Amino acid sequence: MSKLPQKARVVIIGGGAVGASSLYHLAKAGWTDCVLLEKNELTAGSTWHAAGNVPTFSSSWSIMNMQRYSAQLYRGLGAEVDYPMNYHVTGSVRLGHSTERLLEFKRVAGMGRYQGMNLEVLSPDEIRDKYPFVETHDLTGALYDPYDGDIDPAQLTQALAKGARDMGAHIERFCPVTAARWTGSEWVLSTPKGEIRAEYVVNAGGYYAAEVGRMFGRRVPMMVMSHQYLLFDTIPELEAWSKEAGHKLPLLRDVDSSYYLRQEKMGFNLGPYENPCRAHWATPDDPMPDDFSFQLFPDDLERIEWHINDAMDRVPLLAKANLQKVINGPIPYTPDGNPLIGPMPGVPNAFEACVFTFGICQAGGAGKVLAEWVTEGATEWDMWSCDPRRFTGFEDHDYCVAKGKEVYGNEYAIHFPHHVWPEGRMKKVSAVHDKVAALGAQFGPYNGWERALWYARPGDDTSEAAQKTWRREGPWFAAVKAECEAVRDACGILDLPGFSRFRLQGDGVADWLAEQITGKIPSVGRLGLAYFADEKGRIITEMSVARMGENEVLLITAATAQGHDKAWLERDLPAGITLSDETEGWSTQILTGPRARDVLHSASVDADLSKPWLTWQKAKIAGSAVILMRVSFAGELGWEIHSPVQVAPAVWDAITTAGQAHRLRPFGMFALNSLRIEKGYRAWKGDLSTDYTVLQGGLERFVDWSKPAFRGKASLAAEKQAGVEKRFVTLRVNAGDYDPPYMSTLWHDGKVVGETTSGYWGHRVGACLALGMLRADLTEPGTKLEVEIFGQRVPAEVLEDAPAWDPANARLRA
């Protein structure tokens, strides 16, 4: 019997499919001095009762990458590690009941094609060719995925574990971690078998991840759902068909009715995602047990009765089957349904690979991503969708439960671009929230902060149902057009709570920051945009930099970037320089448009409104001290008005009162999105991500090659010398009724040549615009392309390398 090692480079806590995959991929990366600790037997948690479906489908580019990698890995894993595995690649048929669902299918098929997968959209008449037992009379079509299938979760986990062991990694079963302490250089983990020291730790605790996290001082944002699936006995007709066809039926998903139906041997496996649904271990009278290994919840068929009946109507053959067994087990959920993979926020040398709702289909890709995080400090694909730092601490227990139930109950729901999910709202509100709401604001959350999306007028449909459309012209369209025109012709005001802001102070702060960014540090009294690159020259983030003094800099970044950007700044922060997170203490209002100077002149007696673009100053509004920054993300003359939270209402009142004589109008985030795309301004984790380098992003004007050193300089210099393979472009698109979604494919002469990173209607230019990445030899202005939007290729043209609106920035500088 092996003995627990005293030291390891990495210790993984949790022996499910994800933990085993993480160990396997670390070993493949050459880190064989790694140990996995499991409190019971491998697969004892969610992996044990998982259904084992392996889809590639996702509306998320990064998660599709991860699931595609898993499916590819599993095909050859058994042979690679010499372990028997039941992996059935059956394909799947995903049914659609509406036009909107078919558009989603067409979008995902385009994404899959770009990733090398041939997903097929079927007409109702073609569905029975793939699945002969289904009723199709009320369907609009289906998506056929030939790569879908199912795998035995226990065999998968054991195969990954064997592969890891064969490469030298160690697995210790029946060895729970009971405590953890940080010595300043390594972790010491206590177990019943003794202590083990580790350079890095990984929380792969599954539905016990919150308990594991507490040992590291981390509150993991998660909850646990009860999920049931039903196993039915052999059906003679299905057995006869399978023997004649020589294969199993494709997995059937009726996503609009919210269940999957899979052939299991010669019977069926039915798995519904019902709404209302059931959370477990969420209340004091239902505490989480110390150990739930290889256990299930009691059956609760009443709450899924509708789904059972609907499935029998859809596939009448199911009604002939005898129910054999009910599996009702715990599945963990984060508030957005995506797992946690990456650095553990606020904890040194610690990572998370946990809270997987679909752990079997994602385990392979998750192990790859986790291993890259640990061994390289970065991932091949931009994985912000799963980064633990996307949650910033406001997500309390009630929030996690409400959002987890919402995600589960809408597991197969379409994620429309203008739809706002209703649960977990009003966690963080602006100091002027009530004033904004009284003007008709329709809100949406950004890192929990409620921001106005658009301002409804009398008669506008503000129902949630009206938001569920792919079409550009929803009930907000005319209102947003009016908001944009007000910014263009007079002025607008946008309440913008939640800007992440960090103050850096200390001797040498400018010199240190200069090494972190690609460009120049502004002089005192000035501000500018700064881009942070990683060692490979890829875009990490964008921040506004205001030079407050010789040894003081204020950094302002996106609300959703708070945890990410703070961690990036802190990782190399030298002694003598302090970082203060001042996000909660400040409010921001954007005043912009050709009449903005007139409004400010009336509202402030001491502001110097002749100061040029990209300067800041202190001033008073309504007797309160504020900071005015001469900058506008809307691309018009404008200022950001930064004020302490407590004086924000008085500032708002003063500005709006002064604005009455100048046709001031409030505007929201939908209008800002339109305005910024017309200026070619990039959005974080869309246009700006580690999927692209700074040079590919068209940001060379923000690179100061004369600096002796900055992070990523060598890689960017090498890329420049070799030639940039793809470049940022702005496109004018004949888009019809739909704007191009993120990652819409660009075509030229029948070949895929790039992708969009954002797209929206530009109300000032009266056209649909898209920002994207295009093969470098096609970026000449006037080049004709096609953009694939929901399966249809529409004409597009490359515009000049300048903003589509006000290309000389004359209005900004006015």
PDB file of C-alpha atoms in Angstrom, residues 84 277 418 443 507 524 611 652 654 716:
ATOM      1  CA  PRO A  84     -11.753  -0.135 -21.301  1.00  0.00           C
ATOM      2  CA  CYS A 277     -37.237  23.046  -9.245  1.00  0.00           C
ATOM      3  CA  HIS A 418     -31.393  42.165 -24.899  1.00  0.00           C
ATOM      4  CA  PHE A 443     -32.265  48.102 -15.795  1.00  0.00           C
ATOM      5  CA  ASP A 507       7.581  56.268  -5.047  1.00  0.00           C
ATOM      6  CA  VAL A 524       0.282  64.872 -14.266  1.00  0.00           C
ATOM      7  CA  LYS A 611      -9.081  72.216 -20.833  1.00  0.00           C
ATOM      8  CA  TRP A 652     -27.264  64.632 -10.702  1.00  0.00           C
ATOM      9  CA  ALA A 654     -27.640  70.091 -10.632  1.00  0.00           C
ATOM     10  CA  LEU A 716       4.976  41.685 -29.933  1.00  0.00           C
TER      11      LEU A 716
END
